[in-house]
mmCIF file of C-alpha atoms in Angstrom:
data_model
loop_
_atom_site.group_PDB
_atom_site.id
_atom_site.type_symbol
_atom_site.label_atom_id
_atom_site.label_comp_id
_atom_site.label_asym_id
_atom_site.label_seq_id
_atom_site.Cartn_x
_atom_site.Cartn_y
_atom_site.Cartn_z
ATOM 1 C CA UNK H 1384 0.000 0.000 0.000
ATOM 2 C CA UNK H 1385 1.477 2.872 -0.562
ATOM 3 C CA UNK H 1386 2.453 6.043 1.525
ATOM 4 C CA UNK H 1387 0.404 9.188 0.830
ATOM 5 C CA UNK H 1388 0.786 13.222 2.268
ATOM 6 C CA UNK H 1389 -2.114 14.041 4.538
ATOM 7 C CA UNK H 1390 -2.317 17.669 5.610
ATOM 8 C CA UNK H 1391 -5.171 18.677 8.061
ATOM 9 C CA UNK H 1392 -5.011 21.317 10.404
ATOM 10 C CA UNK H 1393 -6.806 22.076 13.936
ATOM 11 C CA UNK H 1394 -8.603 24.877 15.270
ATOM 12 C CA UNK H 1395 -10.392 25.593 18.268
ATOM 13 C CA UNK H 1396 -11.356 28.111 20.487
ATOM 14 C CA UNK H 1397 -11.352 27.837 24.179
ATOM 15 C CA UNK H 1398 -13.938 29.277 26.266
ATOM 16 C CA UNK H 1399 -11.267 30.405 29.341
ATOM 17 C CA UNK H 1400 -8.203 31.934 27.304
ATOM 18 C CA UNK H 1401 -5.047 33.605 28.887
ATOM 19 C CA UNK H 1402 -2.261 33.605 26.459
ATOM 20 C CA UNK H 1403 0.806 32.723 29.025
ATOM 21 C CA UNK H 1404 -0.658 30.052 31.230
ATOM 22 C CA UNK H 1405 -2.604 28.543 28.319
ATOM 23 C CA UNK H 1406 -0.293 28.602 25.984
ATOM 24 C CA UNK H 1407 2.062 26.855 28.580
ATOM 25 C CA UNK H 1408 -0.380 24.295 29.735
ATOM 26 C CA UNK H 1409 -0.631 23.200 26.000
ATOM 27 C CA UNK H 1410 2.889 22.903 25.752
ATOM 28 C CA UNK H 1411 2.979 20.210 28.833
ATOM 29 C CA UNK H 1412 -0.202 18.614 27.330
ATOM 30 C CA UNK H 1413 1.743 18.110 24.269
ATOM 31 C CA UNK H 1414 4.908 17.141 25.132
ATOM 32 C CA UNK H 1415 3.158 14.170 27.144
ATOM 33 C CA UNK H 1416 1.456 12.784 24.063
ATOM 34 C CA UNK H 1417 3.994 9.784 22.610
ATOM 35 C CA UNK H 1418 2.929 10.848 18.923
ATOM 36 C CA UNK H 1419 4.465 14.457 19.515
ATOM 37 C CA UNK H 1420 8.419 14.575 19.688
ATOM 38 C CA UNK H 1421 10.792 17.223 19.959
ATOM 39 C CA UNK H 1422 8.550 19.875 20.711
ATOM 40 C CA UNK H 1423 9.501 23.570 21.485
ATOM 41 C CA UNK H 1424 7.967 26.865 22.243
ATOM 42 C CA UNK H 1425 8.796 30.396 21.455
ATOM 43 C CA UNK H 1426 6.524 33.931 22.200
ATOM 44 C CA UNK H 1427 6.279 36.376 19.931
ATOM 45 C CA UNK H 1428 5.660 40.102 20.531
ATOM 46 C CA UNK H 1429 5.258 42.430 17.494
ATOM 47 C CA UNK H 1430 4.198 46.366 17.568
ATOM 48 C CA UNK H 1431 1.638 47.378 15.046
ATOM 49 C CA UNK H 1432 0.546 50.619 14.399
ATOM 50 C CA UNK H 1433 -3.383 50.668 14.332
ATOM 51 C CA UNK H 1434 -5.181 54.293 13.042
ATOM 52 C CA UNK H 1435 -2.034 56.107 14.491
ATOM 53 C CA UNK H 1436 -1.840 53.904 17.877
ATOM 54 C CA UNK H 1437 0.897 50.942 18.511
ATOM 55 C CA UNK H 1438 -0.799 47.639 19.922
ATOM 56 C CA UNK H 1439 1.168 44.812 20.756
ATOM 57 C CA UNK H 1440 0.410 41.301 19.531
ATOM 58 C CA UNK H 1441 1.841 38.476 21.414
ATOM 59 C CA UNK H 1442 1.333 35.236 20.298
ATOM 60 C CA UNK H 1443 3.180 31.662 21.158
ATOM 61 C CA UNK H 1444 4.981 29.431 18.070
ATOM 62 C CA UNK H 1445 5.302 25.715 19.651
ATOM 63 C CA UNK H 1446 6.625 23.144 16.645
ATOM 64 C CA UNK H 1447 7.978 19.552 16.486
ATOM 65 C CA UNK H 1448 7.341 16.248 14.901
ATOM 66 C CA UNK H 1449 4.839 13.572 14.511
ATOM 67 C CA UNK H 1450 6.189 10.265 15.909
ATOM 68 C CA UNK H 1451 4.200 7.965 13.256
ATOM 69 C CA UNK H 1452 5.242 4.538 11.247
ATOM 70 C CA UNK H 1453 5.150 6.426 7.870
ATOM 71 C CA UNK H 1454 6.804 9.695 8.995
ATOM 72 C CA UNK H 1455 5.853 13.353 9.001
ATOM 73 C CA UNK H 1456 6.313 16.459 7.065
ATOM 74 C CA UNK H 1457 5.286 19.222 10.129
ATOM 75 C CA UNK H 1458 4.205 19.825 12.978
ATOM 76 C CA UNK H 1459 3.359 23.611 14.263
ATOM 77 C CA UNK H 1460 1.349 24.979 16.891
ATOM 78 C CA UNK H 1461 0.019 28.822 16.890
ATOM 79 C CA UNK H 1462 -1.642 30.473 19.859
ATOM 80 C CA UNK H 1463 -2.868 33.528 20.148
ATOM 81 C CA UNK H 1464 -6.078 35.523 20.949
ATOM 82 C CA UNK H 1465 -8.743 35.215 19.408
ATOM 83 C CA UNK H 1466 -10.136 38.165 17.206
ATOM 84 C CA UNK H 1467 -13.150 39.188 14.879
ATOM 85 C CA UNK H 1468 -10.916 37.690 11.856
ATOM 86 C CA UNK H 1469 -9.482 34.855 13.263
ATOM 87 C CA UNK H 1470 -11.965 33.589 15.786
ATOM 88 C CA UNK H 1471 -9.877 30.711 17.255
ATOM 89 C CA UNK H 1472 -7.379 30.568 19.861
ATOM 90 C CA UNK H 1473 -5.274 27.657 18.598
ATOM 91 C CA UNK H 1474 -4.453 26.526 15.358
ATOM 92 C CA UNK H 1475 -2.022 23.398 14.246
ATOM 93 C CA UNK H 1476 -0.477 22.365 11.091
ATOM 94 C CA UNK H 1477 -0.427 18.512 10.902
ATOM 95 C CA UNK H 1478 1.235 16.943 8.390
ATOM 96 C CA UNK H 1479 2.126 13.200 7.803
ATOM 97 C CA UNK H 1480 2.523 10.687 5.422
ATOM 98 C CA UNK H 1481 -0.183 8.265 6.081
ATOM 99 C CA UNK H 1482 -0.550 4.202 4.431
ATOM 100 C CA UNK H 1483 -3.487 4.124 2.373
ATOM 101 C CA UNK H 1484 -4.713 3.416 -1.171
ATOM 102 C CA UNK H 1485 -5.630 6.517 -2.355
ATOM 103 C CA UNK H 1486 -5.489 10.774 -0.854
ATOM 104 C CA UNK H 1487 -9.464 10.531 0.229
ATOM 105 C CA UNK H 1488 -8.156 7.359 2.421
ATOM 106 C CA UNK H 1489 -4.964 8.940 4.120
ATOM 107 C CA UNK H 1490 -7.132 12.113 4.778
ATOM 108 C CA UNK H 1491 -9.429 10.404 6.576
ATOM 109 C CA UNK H 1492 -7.215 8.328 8.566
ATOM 110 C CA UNK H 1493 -4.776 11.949 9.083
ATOM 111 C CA UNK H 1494 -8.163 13.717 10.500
ATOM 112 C CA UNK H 1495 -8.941 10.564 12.945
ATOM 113 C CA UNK H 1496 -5.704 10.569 14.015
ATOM 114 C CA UNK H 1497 -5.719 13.934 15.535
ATOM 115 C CA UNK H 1498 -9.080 13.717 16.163
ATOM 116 C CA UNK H 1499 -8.456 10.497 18.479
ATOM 117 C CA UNK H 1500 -4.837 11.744 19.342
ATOM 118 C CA UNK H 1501 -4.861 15.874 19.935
ATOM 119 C CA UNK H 1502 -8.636 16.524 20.023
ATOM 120 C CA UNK H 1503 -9.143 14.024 22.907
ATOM 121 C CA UNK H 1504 -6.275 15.651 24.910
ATOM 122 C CA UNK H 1505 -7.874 19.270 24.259
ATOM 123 C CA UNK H 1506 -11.153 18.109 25.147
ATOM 124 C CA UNK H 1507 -9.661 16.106 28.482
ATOM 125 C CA UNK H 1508 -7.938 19.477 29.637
ATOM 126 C CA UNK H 1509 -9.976 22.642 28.040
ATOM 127 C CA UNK H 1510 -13.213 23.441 28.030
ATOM 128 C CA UNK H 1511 -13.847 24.197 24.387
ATOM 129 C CA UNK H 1512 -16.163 26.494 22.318
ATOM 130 C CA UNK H 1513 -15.411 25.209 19.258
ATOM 131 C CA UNK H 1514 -12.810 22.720 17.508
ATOM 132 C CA UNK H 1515 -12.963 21.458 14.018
ATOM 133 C CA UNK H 1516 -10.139 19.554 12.457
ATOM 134 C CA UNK H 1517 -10.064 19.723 8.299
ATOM 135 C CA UNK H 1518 -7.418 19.912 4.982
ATOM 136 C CA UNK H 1519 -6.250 23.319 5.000
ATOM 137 C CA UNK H 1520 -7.738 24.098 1.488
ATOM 138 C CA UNK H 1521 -11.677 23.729 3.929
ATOM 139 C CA UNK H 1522 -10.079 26.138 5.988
ATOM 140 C CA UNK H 1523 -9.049 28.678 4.314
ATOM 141 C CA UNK H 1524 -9.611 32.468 4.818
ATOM 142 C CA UNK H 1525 -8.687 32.956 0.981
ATOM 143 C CA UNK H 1526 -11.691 30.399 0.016
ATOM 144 C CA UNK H 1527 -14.098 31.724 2.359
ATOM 145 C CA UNK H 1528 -13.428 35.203 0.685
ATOM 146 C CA UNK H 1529 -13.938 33.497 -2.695
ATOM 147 C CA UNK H 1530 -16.808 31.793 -1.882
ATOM 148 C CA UNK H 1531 -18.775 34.493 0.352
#
């Protein structure tokens, strides 16, 4: 059978936010999980000037690899707050090389994966608002423009 790319990514909003301790508390969630490996974390701050004020925006960059048979490409966490145009606090890039016989095959097996594998750790330590886990072509802001 042979070994196929399967990008999804994750993104969910949680209903009690605070960037540090959050952010943190995902990074310990994840480095416990034995399908996450050498996983690291970095904050960001960045001025920008909005109608003549400066406003900081902090975020936190966490990134690694999948531990899976077949290998993976990426793996890259984003945190930040949520805002009107990006209405999630937590975003991930997954991608792996999954066995299957054809892309609709790996896809599904890459979204029950971290479904089964990430989701279920969210879910078992934050109390989410939302979460949905797709290919990154369902989620993008370019094709919601496009198609809106």
């Amino acid at each position: 059978m042979p070994i196929l790319r399967a990008d999804v990514y994750l993104m969910a909003k949680l209903k009690a936010f605070e960037l540090d301790s959050t952010s943190k508390k995902l990074f310990g969630i994840l480095k416990e999980l034995p399908d996450i490996g050498d996983l690291k974390i970095s904050k960001a701050v960045k001025e920008v000037e909005e109608g003549g004020r400066i406003r900081i925006r902090e975020w936190y960059n966490m990134s690694g690899r999948i531990n899976v048979p077949e290998g993976s490409r990426a793996f890259w966490v984003f945190v930040k707050r949520s805002d009107e145009n990006e209405p999630w606090n937590v975003m991930m890039r997954l991608d792996r090389n999954v066995t299957a016989e054809t892309h609709e095959e790996a896809m599904a097996k890459a979204k029950e994966w971290a479904e089964g594998t990430i989701v279920e750790a969210l879910r078992r330590n934050f109390d989410l608002e939302t979460v949905t886990v797709a290919p990154p072509e369902e989620l993008s802001a370019v094709k919601a423009k496009v198609t809106h």
